[in-house]
XYZ file of C-alpha atoms in Angstrom:
380
model
C 0.000 0.000 0.000
C 1.174 3.511 -0.659
C 0.729 6.573 1.455
C -0.008 8.875 -1.438
C -3.672 9.819 -1.779
C -5.707 8.907 -4.761
C -7.680 11.564 -6.603
C -10.789 12.328 -4.583
C -9.890 10.025 -1.703
C -8.876 11.195 1.739
C -6.999 8.596 3.758
C -7.992 10.329 7.025
C -11.651 9.496 6.640
C -12.959 12.512 4.821
C -15.637 11.974 2.232
C -14.520 12.083 -1.362
C -15.382 15.160 -3.292
C -17.682 14.691 -6.200
C -16.199 15.485 -9.558
C -17.407 18.337 -11.615
C -18.853 16.051 -14.248
C -21.033 13.536 -12.421
C -21.649 11.470 -15.506
C -17.995 10.512 -15.822
C -16.802 10.145 -12.271
C -13.184 9.860 -11.509
C -12.102 6.422 -10.415
C -15.185 4.775 -11.967
C -14.480 1.301 -13.344
C -13.489 1.270 -16.976
C -11.506 4.464 -16.789
C -7.705 3.836 -16.891
C -7.484 1.013 -14.431
C -3.844 0.398 -15.369
C -0.786 2.518 -15.869
C 2.274 1.478 -17.916
C 5.827 1.348 -16.929
C 7.028 4.724 -15.685
C 10.364 6.463 -16.293
C 12.608 3.944 -18.056
C 11.442 0.596 -16.647
C 11.650 1.323 -12.902
C 9.699 -1.881 -12.356
C 6.712 -0.227 -10.635
C 3.164 -0.075 -11.946
C 0.100 1.295 -10.373
C -3.047 -0.608 -10.808
C -6.330 1.084 -10.249
C -9.515 -0.725 -9.693
C -12.223 -1.287 -7.260
C -13.798 -4.208 -5.548
C -17.168 -4.801 -4.172
C -18.955 -1.978 -6.000
C -21.753 -4.246 -7.057
C -24.789 -3.725 -5.005
C -24.227 -0.009 -4.235
C -26.688 2.523 -5.554
C -24.300 5.355 -5.143
C -21.547 5.080 -7.714
C -19.281 7.292 -5.637
C -19.496 5.128 -2.591
C -17.338 2.454 -4.201
C -14.368 4.784 -4.244
C -13.798 4.322 -0.554
C -13.076 0.636 -1.233
C -10.605 1.366 -3.971
C -7.228 -0.212 -3.338
C -3.956 0.924 -4.724
C -1.243 -1.677 -5.561
C 2.431 -1.146 -5.956
C 4.647 -3.715 -7.626
C 5.086 -5.621 -10.853
C 1.984 -6.647 -12.717
C 1.237 -8.255 -16.022
C 0.499 -5.884 -18.808
C -2.712 -6.684 -20.681
C -2.256 -4.117 -23.392
C 0.422 -4.099 -26.029
C 3.226 -1.750 -25.161
C 5.788 -0.646 -27.697
C 9.250 -1.756 -26.497
C 11.913 0.722 -25.742
C 14.236 0.521 -28.728
C 17.946 1.065 -28.553
C 19.523 3.689 -30.758
C 19.692 2.371 -34.280
C 23.193 2.359 -35.628
C 24.087 2.916 -39.196
C 23.909 -0.078 -41.526
C 27.522 0.369 -42.443
C 28.567 -0.202 -38.833
C 26.644 -3.437 -38.381
C 27.008 -4.920 -41.848
C 29.000 -8.157 -42.124
C 32.227 -7.583 -43.940
C 33.635 -10.770 -45.527
C 37.390 -11.391 -45.272
C 39.625 -10.302 -48.052
C 39.877 -12.725 -50.900
C 36.480 -14.237 -50.153
C 34.356 -15.021 -53.131
C 30.629 -15.539 -52.571
C 29.397 -18.974 -53.589
C 27.756 -19.308 -56.944
C 23.960 -19.600 -57.016
C 22.584 -23.099 -56.722
C 20.894 -22.773 -60.064
C 24.129 -21.995 -61.881
C 25.598 -25.141 -63.431
C 29.120 -26.146 -62.420
C 31.763 -25.726 -65.145
C 32.373 -28.905 -67.020
C 35.912 -30.309 -66.629
C 38.120 -29.876 -69.614
C 38.868 -33.096 -71.456
C 42.220 -34.646 -70.685
C 44.769 -34.844 -73.448
C 45.259 -38.326 -74.860
C 48.927 -37.809 -75.475
C 49.869 -35.996 -72.233
C 49.267 -36.445 -68.548
C 46.917 -34.334 -66.524
C 48.511 -32.115 -63.873
C 47.616 -32.307 -60.224
C 44.510 -30.290 -59.427
C 44.765 -27.044 -57.487
C 42.124 -24.710 -56.129
C 40.172 -23.141 -58.931
C 41.364 -25.562 -61.596
C 38.363 -27.535 -62.875
C 40.511 -30.078 -64.679
C 41.084 -33.420 -63.024
C 44.062 -35.675 -63.444
C 43.998 -38.664 -65.741
C 44.239 -41.009 -62.756
C 41.200 -39.395 -61.107
C 39.237 -39.570 -64.338
C 40.142 -43.228 -64.777
C 39.024 -44.092 -61.246
C 35.771 -42.174 -61.694
C 35.076 -44.100 -64.898
C 35.916 -47.440 -63.327
C 39.104 -47.966 -65.309
C 42.518 -48.996 -64.056
C 44.732 -45.997 -63.176
C 47.664 -47.250 -65.221
C 49.704 -45.530 -67.914
C 52.357 -47.644 -69.541
C 55.695 -46.017 -70.304
C 55.281 -46.209 -74.056
C 57.690 -46.675 -76.915
C 60.340 -44.088 -76.033
C 61.165 -45.504 -72.567
C 60.981 -48.995 -74.083
C 63.536 -47.961 -76.673
C 65.842 -46.670 -73.943
C 65.402 -49.928 -72.029
C 66.259 -51.894 -75.152
C 69.325 -49.717 -75.737
C 70.548 -50.197 -72.170
C 69.888 -53.940 -72.443
C 71.918 -54.160 -75.618
C 74.746 -52.259 -73.923
C 74.697 -54.769 -71.074
C 74.700 -57.683 -73.523
C 77.606 -56.303 -75.533
C 79.627 -55.296 -72.463
C 79.163 -58.755 -70.918
C 80.602 -60.291 -74.060
C 83.638 -58.006 -73.761
C 84.494 -58.536 -70.109
C 83.660 -57.906 -66.491
C 84.978 -54.358 -66.228
C 83.262 -53.375 -69.459
C 79.993 -54.651 -67.997
C 80.537 -52.464 -64.958
C 79.964 -49.225 -66.939
C 76.338 -49.771 -68.124
C 75.612 -51.581 -64.852
C 76.470 -48.489 -62.789
C 74.193 -46.388 -65.012
C 71.393 -48.919 -64.506
C 71.830 -48.859 -60.729
C 71.813 -45.058 -60.534
C 68.654 -44.755 -62.627
C 67.005 -47.489 -60.553
C 67.590 -45.687 -57.244
C 66.386 -42.349 -58.598
C 63.358 -43.810 -60.368
C 62.102 -45.681 -57.321
C 61.983 -42.568 -55.158
C 60.228 -40.605 -57.879
C 57.777 -43.444 -58.407
C 56.835 -43.221 -54.710
C 56.285 -39.469 -54.944
C 59.412 -38.569 -52.976
C 61.309 -35.942 -54.913
C 63.807 -34.550 -54.371
C 65.165 -37.256 -52.087
C 68.876 -36.741 -52.537
C 69.940 -38.531 -49.376
C 67.879 -41.621 -50.118
C 69.006 -41.766 -53.750
C 72.606 -41.275 -52.739
C 72.306 -43.968 -50.069
C 70.787 -46.478 -52.504
C 73.367 -45.752 -55.173
C 76.171 -45.985 -52.625
C 74.873 -49.418 -51.618
C 74.951 -50.505 -55.261
C 78.548 -49.326 -55.641
C 79.506 -51.118 -52.416
C 77.911 -54.323 -53.717
C 79.776 -54.026 -57.013
C 83.054 -53.519 -55.194
C 82.349 -56.500 -52.936
C 81.544 -58.654 -55.985
C 84.774 -57.735 -57.684
C 86.760 -58.303 -54.489
C 85.143 -61.702 -53.838
C 85.517 -62.991 -57.414
C 81.819 -62.352 -58.146
C 80.464 -64.318 -55.212
C 76.701 -63.830 -54.677
C 77.228 -63.662 -50.924
C 78.648 -60.179 -51.466
C 75.206 -59.028 -52.632
C 73.448 -60.497 -49.594
C 76.021 -59.093 -47.158
C 75.841 -55.617 -48.657
C 72.061 -55.711 -48.627
C 71.956 -56.562 -44.920
C 74.417 -53.825 -44.011
C 72.525 -51.233 -46.031
C 69.182 -52.095 -44.478
C 70.713 -51.564 -41.028
C 72.328 -48.309 -42.165
C 69.047 -46.992 -43.580
C 67.316 -47.875 -40.301
C 69.877 -45.996 -38.230
C 69.690 -42.926 -40.441
C 65.907 -42.820 -40.300
C 65.931 -43.162 -36.512
C 68.059 -40.030 -36.314
C 65.586 -38.093 -38.434
C 63.427 -35.408 -36.812
C 60.472 -35.987 -39.125
C 57.102 -37.346 -38.070
C 56.940 -41.080 -37.295
C 54.746 -41.818 -40.317
C 57.043 -39.888 -42.619
C 60.093 -41.639 -41.205
C 58.521 -45.051 -41.757
C 57.600 -44.151 -45.323
C 61.108 -42.861 -45.993
C 62.614 -45.998 -44.465
C 60.591 -48.292 -46.720
C 61.431 -46.273 -49.818
C 65.123 -46.175 -48.957
C 65.330 -49.891 -48.257
C 63.452 -50.775 -51.450
C 65.549 -48.468 -53.624
C 68.774 -49.792 -52.111
C 67.628 -53.392 -52.521
C 66.714 -52.947 -56.178
C 69.962 -51.150 -56.976
C 72.027 -53.769 -55.154
C 70.139 -56.704 -56.689
C 70.837 -55.268 -60.127
C 74.449 -56.183 -59.417
C 73.401 -59.774 -60.109
C 74.398 -59.129 -63.732
C 77.945 -58.791 -62.494
C 77.733 -62.080 -60.599
C 76.047 -64.038 -63.438
C 77.755 -65.835 -66.294
C 78.606 -63.658 -69.263
C 76.527 -65.745 -71.711
C 73.519 -65.631 -69.403
C 73.826 -61.844 -69.179
C 73.917 -61.554 -72.951
C 70.879 -63.777 -73.488
C 68.880 -62.256 -70.637
C 69.576 -58.633 -71.600
C 68.590 -59.270 -75.227
C 65.402 -61.044 -74.145
C 64.425 -58.140 -71.908
C 65.036 -55.666 -74.716
C 62.823 -57.620 -77.106
C 60.078 -58.146 -74.507
C 59.826 -54.470 -73.571
C 59.652 -53.385 -77.214
C 56.907 -55.919 -77.893
C 55.024 -54.811 -74.789
C 54.999 -51.214 -76.047
C 53.123 -52.174 -79.236
C 49.546 -50.802 -79.502
C 47.832 -54.055 -78.605
C 45.399 -55.059 -75.846
C 47.164 -55.803 -72.597
C 46.654 -59.594 -72.542
C 47.684 -59.911 -76.171
C 50.754 -57.698 -75.724
C 51.893 -59.726 -72.698
C 51.668 -62.986 -74.651
C 53.434 -61.458 -77.633
C 56.176 -60.066 -75.372
C 56.822 -63.460 -73.747
C 56.919 -65.246 -77.100
C 59.208 -62.616 -78.562
C 61.534 -62.841 -75.551
C 61.685 -66.634 -75.845
C 62.516 -66.316 -79.527
C 65.128 -63.667 -78.850
C 66.674 -65.760 -76.104
C 66.835 -68.779 -78.373
C 68.502 -66.710 -81.080
C 70.997 -65.230 -78.621
C 71.592 -68.669 -77.082
C 72.503 -70.068 -80.470
C 75.293 -67.490 -80.678
C 76.555 -68.379 -77.188
C 77.045 -71.599 -75.298
C 73.420 -71.810 -74.048
C 71.864 -73.075 -77.279
C 68.134 -73.723 -77.085
C 68.210 -73.273 -73.325
C 68.354 -69.578 -74.094
C 64.605 -69.663 -74.813
C 63.855 -70.667 -71.232
C 66.254 -68.082 -69.868
C 64.776 -65.423 -72.139
C 61.196 -66.245 -71.128
C 62.055 -66.152 -67.390
C 63.911 -62.850 -67.712
C 61.035 -61.397 -69.752
C 58.467 -62.404 -67.125
C 60.355 -60.520 -64.407
C 60.903 -57.578 -66.752
C 57.176 -57.299 -67.407
C 56.556 -57.198 -63.652
C 58.965 -54.280 -63.354
C 57.297 -52.655 -66.340
C 53.934 -52.943 -64.628
C 55.234 -51.432 -61.397
C 56.611 -48.444 -63.307
C 53.168 -47.913 -64.882
C 51.247 -47.757 -61.621
C 48.973 -44.823 -60.736
C 49.556 -42.636 -63.794
C 53.156 -41.638 -63.082
C 54.897 -38.701 -64.689
C 57.190 -38.765 -67.689
C 60.183 -38.513 -65.392
C 59.099 -41.761 -63.761
C 58.769 -43.405 -67.168
C 62.230 -42.296 -68.177
C 63.782 -43.526 -64.926
C 61.801 -46.304 -63.270
C 60.161 -47.232 -66.570
C 63.559 -47.721 -68.153
C 65.445 -49.319 -65.260
C 62.950 -51.518 -63.402
C 62.505 -54.122 -66.179
C 66.248 -54.758 -66.320
C 66.769 -54.604 -62.542
C 63.907 -57.013 -61.840
C 65.297 -59.532 -64.335
C 68.775 -59.643 -62.757
C 68.064 -62.380 -60.119
C 66.481 -64.696 -62.726
C 69.395 -64.164 -65.077
C 71.805 -65.170 -62.336
C 69.830 -68.215 -61.126
C 68.915 -69.627 -64.546
C 72.330 -68.806 -65.903
C 73.988 -70.851 -63.171
C 71.565 -73.682 -63.717
C 71.678 -73.803 -67.543
C 75.312 -73.078 -68.364
């Protein structure tokens, strides 16, 4: 209750004064029984009303029962909220970061990817480039993501194979020259095939292992145990070097596997130095013929069969000129089978031209080296 008098009401018992206009008395029900919030939401409302006026003949008599409330009440009429000062639109507008491009409308069609060139290789996609790589297109179309090296790398493989065959016929130290070239290209091509470029330390380590194996072969009178011993030492050396690396564990493991594989392939290629000279001649010629036949524009199954038959024929022809005779066909077919495996590995996952001119050239010859040594020892 408040101690402030209401209009026409005396709290000390005096009778209320009649208003000047008796037809619209002050305080009569229906006239302003509520008041809104006053002076900036002070939380106080005054509610006017009366109770118990029914049954009185005198309309002014009900004013003495009028009560006055102070406190929060529920507003029954819609009040317009007090609005904060409206700031300028420039101050509240969202400013996108620099370089931001708004997305295209949903109705706008996406740009169609440009067709990949049949003769070249698609580059890796970057932001804003709608073209996809040939490997991605092949996977999307359900095809195998393989690009074979082609005729030019096959011609280089055949040339290197013929150099190995001719050098083997001359002597051991003559064979060492094309063999060192083969081992260097093998180490470099394997790292590039695995997407690790430049990897100078790994390539140098693999090539150094190949040179150490060659030196051990020459010092041990071409004993195959020199290859196995060098391979074991180099695996341990690669492990120690990778443990000292500060790279992430996953990256170190990946680098370790690539280094060990590159070193192993380069060292195993030294099997040409340990094999018999006639076996090297027959095997290198068979690999050259098989790779050239594999590069012919034929379906894959047909080209594989043709390559094996051509390698067997080439091995038989080379065996007739050496001491192997007809056994050269078996040696040629075995060397060609391993060469085709290396050829397939070099074609994996749409590699670049650099891969084709390194791994694509060297892997067929390097993969055939163990078979040339084993079959050469068995057939000669």
